[in-house]
Amino acid sequence: MTVIRDGVVLASAERGGRPSTPAHREQLADIDAAEDFLRAYHDAHPASGSLADRLAEVRAEIAGSGTYRHTAAELAYGARVALRDSGWCTSGVPWRRLKVRDLRGIRNAPAVAEECFEHLRSATHGGKIQPLVTVFAPDAPYRPGPRIWNEQVVRYAGYESADGTVLGDARYTGFTAAAQRLGWKPPTQRSKFDHLPLVVETASEGPQVFTLPRDVVHEVPLEHPELPWFVELGLRWHTVPLISNMRLLIGGISYPAAPFNTWFVGTEIGTRGLADENAYGVTRTVAARLGLDTRSERSLWRDRAIVEINRAVLFSFDSARVTVTDHHTEALHRLAWLRAGPRNGAHRPAFTLAKQAAHRARHGSPPCFEERAGRS
């Protein structure tokens, strides 16, 4: 019998139902991936010692326990490469010097939440956003690591009323309702920009909710360089995109909680967050204030309104001296990255997003540690 949770094999049992001996366990660590990664690491760090000795050491660890432990230097290198290749590595990020917070000893939910908040404090850096990666305990045979439900540590609640209207971010109505079922209490006076709680789940504790301390969230009120009425819309956005539900894979080891941040691309806020009808949907309101003809799509009123929303985002972040980049700069950066040549290797370090994790971040389900048994 094999027990699988959240797509990860956690234990294997023989026909009698008892765990098998270490030599016959399901190996969580892929030895081929481990060896490929270690060769790549030693190629990049030729002064790091004997590759042959390290390979022998790792093979012995996997044979005995089903997994192995990265050195601090290996972990940092793997996380940096994964972020560089993730699609979230914005231009200007010094990935080779990226700070990696090694917190692999942390497994319990309250400590994970507190360190996520500390990550936010450090990353905010007075508006000069500091890219960081925090790595919590990995999955290991019979001992899964913690999971974070939220798509980003800072996200805004969406409250759906009986008539279908939404106050706040419509993308997160399901997550908001799920957080309330878990015990989260929204502010008495609800607003369009209430911070969702952080939800951390472990196999032993289940899902727990943690309210974000006010001091960890830095926000920028939005205004427009030429339209005085724009500030009357009461729009704002948080400054650090701390991605929290992606799994970090390095050399056959899976780190299910490894939150990371760079800085925002303006359109991630203006187009995807504020303008999108499935999020805040302010495009029509802005178009009306601009006096645009919204009766026909051929007038391109949406495009014109979205441009002004994005101008407001960039202007406001620049005025607040908060790091942000624009989508044209990022497009050129991405093209240059692609032209630099293919990144070969099936076992390269990577941040990945499982379908269930993506669903959980929007709808608050399914739980991470729901057992599914199947015959081995």
Tab-separated table of C-alpha atoms in Angstrom:
chain	number	residue	atom	x	y	z
A	1	MET	CA	0.000	0.000	0.000
A	2	THR	CA	1.333	3.443	-0.927
A	3	VAL	CA	0.151	6.599	0.835
A	4	ILE	CA	0.197	9.763	-1.266
A	5	ARG	CA	-0.558	13.257	-0.088
A	6	ASP	CA	-0.641	16.299	-2.323
A	7	GLY	CA	0.965	14.316	-5.108
A	8	VAL	CA	3.930	13.150	-2.996
A	9	VAL	CA	4.669	9.585	-1.945
A	10	LEU	CA	5.038	9.665	1.816
A	11	ALA	CA	5.204	6.007	2.784
A	12	SER	CA	5.199	2.558	1.362
A	13	ALA	CA	3.921	-0.516	3.205
A	14	GLU	CA	4.270	-4.195	2.515
A	15	ARG	CA	1.244	-6.418	2.143
A	16	GLY	CA	0.931	-6.786	5.904
A	17	GLY	CA	0.416	-3.047	6.240
A	18	ARG	CA	3.685	-2.283	8.068
A	19	PRO	CA	6.262	0.158	6.719
A	20	SER	CA	8.946	-1.557	4.699
A	21	THR	CA	12.574	-1.583	5.774
A	22	PRO	CA	14.692	1.443	4.773
A	23	ALA	CA	16.252	-0.457	1.870
A	24	HIS	CA	12.814	-1.032	0.336
A	25	ARG	CA	11.178	2.334	0.968
A	26	GLU	CA	9.732	4.451	-1.762
A	27	GLN	CA	12.632	6.842	-2.366
A	28	LEU	CA	11.475	10.417	-2.204
A	29	ALA	CA	14.835	11.620	-3.526
A	30	ASP	CA	15.481	10.824	-7.198
A	31	ILE	CA	19.111	9.686	-7.317
A	32	ASP	CA	19.494	10.610	-10.999
A	33	ALA	CA	18.264	14.126	-10.272
A	34	ALA	CA	20.611	14.333	-7.285
A	35	GLU	CA	23.625	13.338	-9.343
A	36	ASP	CA	22.768	15.683	-12.222
A	37	PHE	CA	22.380	18.584	-9.800
A	38	LEU	CA	25.603	17.852	-7.940
A	39	ARG	CA	27.552	17.700	-11.219
A	40	ALA	CA	26.076	21.050	-12.259
A	41	TYR	CA	26.878	22.542	-8.867
A	42	HIS	CA	30.500	21.351	-8.988
A	43	ASP	CA	30.861	22.613	-12.564
A	44	ALA	CA	29.782	26.056	-11.329
A	45	HIS	CA	31.912	25.794	-8.174
A	46	PRO	CA	35.097	23.903	-9.093
A	47	ALA	CA	36.741	24.776	-5.761
A	48	SER	CA	33.975	23.129	-3.725
A	49	GLY	CA	35.793	19.836	-3.191
A	50	SER	CA	35.700	16.345	-4.635
A	51	LEU	CA	32.633	15.585	-6.750
A	52	ALA	CA	33.293	11.851	-6.466
A	53	ASP	CA	33.323	12.023	-2.667
A	54	ARG	CA	30.124	14.077	-2.595
A	55	LEU	CA	28.336	11.689	-4.974
A	56	ALA	CA	29.357	8.717	-2.835
A	57	GLU	CA	28.131	10.480	0.294
A	58	VAL	CA	24.749	11.315	-1.246
A	59	ARG	CA	24.251	7.818	-2.658
A	60	ALA	CA	24.876	6.392	0.811
A	61	GLU	CA	22.386	8.834	2.402
A	62	ILE	CA	19.672	7.958	-0.102
A	63	ALA	CA	20.291	4.233	0.263
A	64	GLY	CA	19.950	4.474	4.027
A	65	SER	CA	17.127	6.953	4.492
A	66	GLY	CA	15.464	7.545	1.113
A	67	THR	CA	16.653	11.143	1.000
A	68	TYR	CA	19.714	13.357	1.522
A	69	ARG	CA	20.526	16.820	2.798
A	70	HIS	CA	21.881	19.645	0.660
A	71	THR	CA	24.776	21.650	1.999
A	72	ALA	CA	23.979	25.325	2.606
A	73	ALA	CA	25.948	26.251	-0.510
A	74	GLU	CA	24.126	23.683	-2.660
A	75	LEU	CA	20.766	24.913	-1.399
A	76	ALA	CA	21.624	28.538	-2.168
A	77	TYR	CA	22.858	27.695	-5.660
A	78	GLY	CA	19.767	25.592	-6.438
A	79	ALA	CA	17.372	28.273	-5.215
A	80	ARG	CA	19.158	30.980	-7.203
A	81	VAL	CA	19.064	28.991	-10.442
A	82	ALA	CA	15.416	28.073	-9.884
A	83	LEU	CA	14.465	31.720	-9.372
A	84	ARG	CA	16.486	32.854	-12.384
A	85	ASP	CA	14.631	30.385	-14.615
A	86	SER	CA	11.195	30.762	-12.992
A	87	GLY	CA	9.719	33.561	-15.086
A	88	TRP	CA	9.413	35.669	-11.916
A	89	CYS	CA	13.032	36.839	-12.046
A	90	THR	CA	12.572	40.453	-13.089
A	91	SER	CA	15.290	42.514	-14.745
A	92	GLY	CA	17.890	43.880	-12.379
A	93	VAL	CA	17.658	41.018	-9.886
A	94	PRO	CA	21.220	40.022	-8.913
A	95	TRP	CA	20.396	36.312	-8.909
A	96	ARG	CA	23.994	35.196	-8.323
A	97	ARG	CA	24.035	37.141	-5.051
A	98	LEU	CA	20.426	36.459	-4.102
A	99	LYS	CA	20.025	35.968	-0.363
A	100	VAL	CA	18.637	32.526	0.527
A	101	ARG	CA	17.287	32.090	4.061
A	102	ASP	CA	18.021	28.502	5.082
A	103	LEU	CA	15.244	27.574	7.521
A	104	ARG	CA	15.061	23.859	6.802
A	105	GLY	CA	14.762	23.116	10.510
A	106	ILE	CA	11.329	24.770	10.681
A	107	ARG	CA	8.296	22.519	10.234
A	108	ASN	CA	5.557	23.796	12.568
A	109	ALA	CA	2.911	26.195	11.287
A	110	PRO	CA	3.341	29.123	13.736
A	111	ALA	CA	7.085	29.286	13.076
A	112	VAL	CA	6.560	29.109	9.299
A	113	ALA	CA	4.078	31.989	9.495
A	114	GLU	CA	6.354	34.128	11.660
A	115	GLU	CA	9.280	33.623	9.293
A	116	CYS	CA	7.098	34.535	6.303
A	117	PHE	CA	6.310	37.797	8.091
A	118	GLU	CA	9.995	38.335	8.797
A	119	HIS	CA	10.701	37.691	5.109
A	120	LEU	CA	8.264	40.496	4.245
A	121	ARG	CA	9.913	42.880	6.690
A	122	SER	CA	13.350	42.199	5.234
A	123	ALA	CA	12.214	42.244	1.598
A	124	THR	CA	10.387	45.578	1.916
A	125	HIS	CA	13.702	47.272	2.771
A	126	GLY	CA	12.270	50.781	2.980
A	127	GLY	CA	10.838	50.505	-0.534
A	128	LYS	CA	14.081	49.379	-2.140
A	129	ILE	CA	12.762	45.847	-2.571
A	130	GLN	CA	15.240	43.110	-1.624
A	131	PRO	CA	14.773	39.796	-3.504
A	132	LEU	CA	14.837	36.855	-1.085
A	133	VAL	CA	14.091	33.141	-0.932
A	134	THR	CA	13.127	31.429	2.334
A	135	VAL	CA	13.374	27.632	2.355
A	136	PHE	CA	11.504	25.611	4.981
A	137	ALA	CA	11.708	21.875	5.754
A	138	PRO	CA	11.662	19.538	2.737
A	139	ASP	CA	9.485	16.516	2.156
A	140	ALA	CA	11.119	13.342	3.424
A	141	PRO	CA	9.940	9.722	3.575
A	142	TYR	CA	7.206	9.520	6.225
A	143	ARG	CA	7.741	13.194	7.088
A	144	PRO	CA	6.262	15.781	4.725
A	145	GLY	CA	7.228	19.425	4.917
A	146	PRO	CA	4.820	22.301	5.597
A	147	ARG	CA	2.574	23.807	2.933
A	148	ILE	CA	1.375	27.386	2.450
A	149	TRP	CA	-2.064	27.755	0.880
A	150	ASN	CA	-1.815	31.401	-0.190
A	151	GLU	CA	-0.753	32.338	-3.707
A	152	GLN	CA	1.132	35.282	-2.221
A	153	VAL	CA	1.642	36.079	1.440
A	154	VAL	CA	-0.128	39.412	0.907
A	155	ARG	CA	-3.430	39.199	-0.918
A	156	TYR	CA	-6.748	41.013	-0.527
A	157	ALA	CA	-10.025	39.471	0.585
A	158	GLY	CA	-13.061	39.209	-1.673
A	159	TYR	CA	-16.474	39.247	0.008
A	160	GLU	CA	-19.322	37.972	-2.148
A	161	SER	CA	-22.824	39.129	-1.272
A	162	ALA	CA	-26.089	37.282	-1.868
A	163	ASP	CA	-26.729	39.182	-5.107
A	164	GLY	CA	-23.340	38.156	-6.531
A	165	THR	CA	-21.588	41.499	-6.107
A	166	VAL	CA	-18.087	41.418	-4.635
A	167	LEU	CA	-16.342	43.788	-2.274
A	168	GLY	CA	-12.587	43.458	-2.751
A	169	ASP	CA	-10.642	41.090	-4.987
A	170	ALA	CA	-13.042	38.744	-6.778
A	171	ARG	CA	-10.248	36.221	-7.423
A	172	TYR	CA	-10.205	35.288	-3.756
A	173	THR	CA	-13.855	34.994	-2.764
A	174	GLY	CA	-13.486	31.233	-2.350
A	175	PHE	CA	-10.278	31.546	-0.341
A	176	THR	CA	-11.855	34.264	1.807
A	177	ALA	CA	-14.835	32.043	2.632
A	178	ALA	CA	-12.526	29.086	3.381
A	179	ALA	CA	-10.383	31.222	5.716
A	180	GLN	CA	-13.520	32.248	7.590
A	181	ARG	CA	-14.516	28.615	7.986
A	182	LEU	CA	-11.070	27.993	9.467
A	183	GLY	CA	-11.712	30.695	12.063
A	184	TRP	CA	-10.487	33.920	10.472
A	185	LYS	CA	-12.569	36.965	11.411
A	186	PRO	CA	-12.555	39.830	8.892
A	187	PRO	CA	-12.470	43.425	10.149
A	188	THR	CA	-15.764	44.724	11.526
A	189	GLN	CA	-15.711	47.420	8.869
A	190	ARG	CA	-14.939	45.475	5.715
A	191	SER	CA	-13.140	47.235	2.874
A	192	LYS	CA	-11.872	46.585	-0.643
A	193	PHE	CA	-8.346	46.027	0.646
A	194	ASP	CA	-8.544	43.798	3.720
A	195	HIS	CA	-5.518	41.520	4.065
A	196	LEU	CA	-6.241	37.827	3.870
A	197	PRO	CA	-4.684	35.694	6.615
A	198	LEU	CA	-1.803	33.345	5.919
A	199	VAL	CA	-2.881	29.693	5.913
A	200	VAL	CA	-0.159	27.156	6.746
A	201	GLU	CA	-0.853	23.432	6.842
A	202	THR	CA	1.246	20.614	8.265
A	203	ALA	CA	0.513	16.905	8.452
A	204	SER	CA	0.365	16.979	12.251
A	205	GLU	CA	-1.381	20.321	12.832
A	206	GLY	CA	-3.753	20.648	9.891
A	207	PRO	CA	-4.453	24.071	8.346
A	208	GLN	CA	-3.993	27.071	10.633
A	209	VAL	CA	-4.716	30.741	9.975
A	210	PHE	CA	-2.434	33.629	10.944
A	211	THR	CA	-3.401	37.286	10.722
A	212	LEU	CA	-0.795	39.450	9.024
A	213	PRO	CA	0.730	42.020	11.408
A	214	ARG	CA	0.117	45.524	10.119
A	215	ASP	CA	3.799	46.420	10.252
A	216	VAL	CA	4.807	43.795	7.665
A	217	VAL	CA	2.621	45.114	4.839
A	218	HIS	CA	3.817	48.226	3.033
A	219	GLU	CA	1.250	49.657	0.600
A	220	VAL	CA	1.266	52.455	-1.964
A	221	PRO	CA	-1.875	54.625	-2.455
A	222	LEU	CA	-2.431	55.131	-6.166
A	223	GLU	CA	-2.638	58.508	-7.864
A	224	HIS	CA	-2.252	59.635	-11.449
A	225	PRO	CA	0.323	62.135	-12.746
A	226	GLU	CA	-2.304	64.116	-14.702
A	227	LEU	CA	-5.762	63.095	-13.443
A	228	PRO	CA	-6.484	64.616	-10.005
A	229	TRP	CA	-9.704	62.593	-9.602
A	230	PHE	CA	-7.871	59.248	-9.768
A	231	VAL	CA	-6.937	59.401	-6.082
A	232	GLU	CA	-10.653	59.558	-5.244
A	233	LEU	CA	-10.996	55.926	-6.370
A	234	GLY	CA	-9.206	54.895	-3.163
A	235	LEU	CA	-6.968	52.324	-4.857
A	236	ARG	CA	-3.743	50.988	-3.370
A	237	TRP	CA	-1.468	47.957	-3.625
A	238	HIS	CA	1.110	46.144	-1.533
A	239	THR	CA	4.752	46.486	-2.515
A	240	VAL	CA	6.235	42.962	-2.241
A	241	PRO	CA	5.047	40.052	-4.439
A	242	LEU	CA	5.977	37.229	-2.055
A	243	ILE	CA	5.064	34.040	-3.962
A	244	SER	CA	4.254	31.347	-1.432
A	245	ASN	CA	2.549	28.294	-2.973
A	246	MET	CA	5.185	27.079	-5.411
A	247	ARG	CA	7.299	23.987	-4.746
A	248	LEU	CA	11.085	24.270	-5.024
A	249	LEU	CA	12.741	21.220	-6.603
A	250	ILE	CA	16.503	20.851	-6.252
A	251	GLY	CA	18.367	17.681	-7.124
A	252	GLY	CA	15.533	15.291	-6.357
A	253	ILE	CA	14.593	17.018	-3.074
A	254	SER	CA	11.211	18.737	-2.836
A	255	TYR	CA	10.738	21.850	-0.694
A	256	PRO	CA	6.958	22.452	-0.638
A	257	ALA	CA	7.258	25.756	1.250
A	258	ALA	CA	9.895	28.039	-0.245
A	259	PRO	CA	8.421	31.550	-0.561
A	260	PHE	CA	10.346	33.973	-2.761
A	261	ASN	CA	10.052	37.521	-4.026
A	262	THR	CA	11.517	39.843	-6.587
A	263	TRP	CA	9.556	43.044	-7.319
A	264	PHE	CA	6.375	43.876	-9.188
A	265	VAL	CA	5.947	44.422	-12.888
A	266	GLY	CA	3.455	47.309	-13.066
A	267	THR	CA	0.942	45.417	-15.212
A	268	GLU	CA	0.725	42.655	-12.596
A	269	ILE	CA	-0.983	45.273	-10.438
A	270	GLY	CA	-2.678	47.522	-12.988
A	271	THR	CA	-3.867	45.054	-15.631
A	272	ARG	CA	-4.210	41.766	-13.759
A	273	GLY	CA	-5.175	43.075	-10.350
A	274	LEU	CA	-7.112	46.297	-10.774
A	275	ALA	CA	-8.396	46.292	-14.359
A	276	ASP	CA	-9.385	42.633	-14.793
A	277	GLU	CA	-13.124	42.039	-14.433
A	278	ASN	CA	-12.323	38.854	-12.502
A	279	ALA	CA	-10.313	40.803	-9.907
A	280	TYR	CA	-11.172	44.431	-9.016
A	281	GLY	CA	-12.711	45.371	-12.355
A	282	VAL	CA	-12.159	49.148	-12.165
A	283	THR	CA	-11.717	49.580	-15.931
A	284	ARG	CA	-15.273	50.694	-16.635
A	285	THR	CA	-15.217	53.148	-13.718
A	286	VAL	CA	-11.988	54.710	-14.992
A	287	ALA	CA	-13.332	54.821	-18.546
A	288	ALA	CA	-16.445	56.647	-17.360
A	289	ARG	CA	-14.346	59.214	-15.480
A	290	LEU	CA	-12.276	59.677	-18.653
A	291	GLY	CA	-15.468	60.331	-20.625
A	292	LEU	CA	-14.894	57.399	-22.989
A	293	ASP	CA	-17.623	55.805	-25.099
A	294	THR	CA	-18.136	52.371	-23.532
A	295	ARG	CA	-21.061	51.340	-25.757
A	296	SER	CA	-18.820	49.553	-28.263
A	297	GLU	CA	-15.604	47.617	-27.836
A	298	ARG	CA	-14.404	49.070	-31.141
A	299	SER	CA	-13.781	52.396	-29.408
A	300	LEU	CA	-11.001	50.588	-27.503
A	301	TRP	CA	-12.156	52.208	-24.293
A	302	ARG	CA	-10.790	49.317	-22.255
A	303	ASP	CA	-7.306	49.728	-23.699
A	304	ARG	CA	-7.279	53.449	-23.077
A	305	ALA	CA	-8.494	53.069	-19.498
A	306	ILE	CA	-6.011	50.292	-18.724
A	307	VAL	CA	-3.121	52.417	-19.979
A	308	GLU	CA	-4.077	55.137	-17.491
A	309	ILE	CA	-4.425	52.626	-14.649
A	310	ASN	CA	-0.942	51.304	-15.381
A	311	ARG	CA	0.449	54.829	-15.621
A	312	ALA	CA	-0.969	55.503	-12.168
A	313	VAL	CA	0.688	52.375	-10.757
A	314	LEU	CA	4.140	53.246	-12.106
A	315	PHE	CA	3.840	56.921	-11.144
A	316	SER	CA	2.695	56.102	-7.603
A	317	PHE	CA	5.385	53.501	-6.939
A	318	ASP	CA	8.047	55.820	-8.356
A	319	SER	CA	6.748	58.716	-6.240
A	320	ALA	CA	6.855	56.490	-3.143
A	321	ARG	CA	10.381	55.341	-4.099
A	322	VAL	CA	9.338	51.722	-4.236
A	323	THR	CA	11.024	49.386	-6.712
A	324	VAL	CA	8.837	48.484	-9.688
A	325	THR	CA	9.448	47.718	-13.355
A	326	ASP	CA	7.349	48.068	-16.509
A	327	HIS	CA	6.234	45.358	-18.912
A	328	HIS	CA	8.204	46.681	-21.883
A	329	THR	CA	11.472	46.486	-19.950
A	330	GLU	CA	10.538	42.985	-18.809
A	331	ALA	CA	9.701	41.853	-22.354
A	332	LEU	CA	13.164	42.909	-23.540
A	333	HIS	CA	14.735	41.209	-20.527
A	334	ARG	CA	12.876	37.966	-21.241
A	335	LEU	CA	13.836	38.021	-24.932
A	336	ALA	CA	17.499	38.512	-24.025
A	337	TRP	CA	17.254	35.614	-21.583
A	338	LEU	CA	15.737	33.339	-24.234
A	339	ARG	CA	18.362	34.335	-26.808
A	340	ALA	CA	21.112	33.412	-24.367
A	341	GLY	CA	20.444	29.769	-25.222
A	342	PRO	CA	18.420	26.809	-23.960
A	343	ARG	CA	18.700	25.633	-20.377
A	344	ASN	CA	19.178	21.923	-20.908
A	345	GLY	CA	18.568	19.187	-18.377
A	346	ALA	CA	15.413	17.520	-17.151
A	347	HIS	CA	16.584	17.815	-13.553
A	348	ARG	CA	17.375	21.519	-13.364
A	349	PRO	CA	16.312	23.286	-10.140
A	350	ALA	CA	12.848	24.751	-10.580
A	351	PHE	CA	9.891	26.377	-8.890
A	352	THR	CA	6.777	24.438	-9.884
A	353	LEU	CA	3.071	24.916	-9.258
A	354	ALA	CA	0.777	21.914	-8.903
A	355	LYS	CA	-2.822	22.178	-10.103
A	356	GLN	CA	-4.131	21.426	-6.627
A	357	ALA	CA	-1.947	24.139	-5.111
A	358	ALA	CA	-3.208	26.673	-7.669
A	359	HIS	CA	-6.810	25.673	-6.947
A	360	ARG	CA	-6.230	25.835	-3.194
A	361	ALA	CA	-4.834	29.382	-3.472
A	362	ARG	CA	-8.050	30.612	-5.079
A	363	HIS	CA	-10.694	28.395	-3.452
A	364	GLY	CA	-9.200	27.206	-0.175
A	365	SER	CA	-9.438	23.520	-1.048
A	366	PRO	CA	-8.616	20.658	-1.112
A	367	PRO	CA	-6.617	20.144	2.096
A	368	CYS	CA	-2.973	19.290	1.468
A	369	PHE	CA	-2.863	16.145	3.576
A	370	GLU	CA	-5.852	14.181	2.414
A	371	GLU	CA	-4.785	10.538	2.261
A	372	ARG	CA	-5.262	8.623	-0.934
A	373	ALA	CA	-4.348	4.965	-0.822
A	374	GLY	CA	-3.592	2.701	-3.747
A	375	ARG	CA	-2.041	-0.721	-4.071
A	376	SER	CA	1.695	-0.788	-4.664
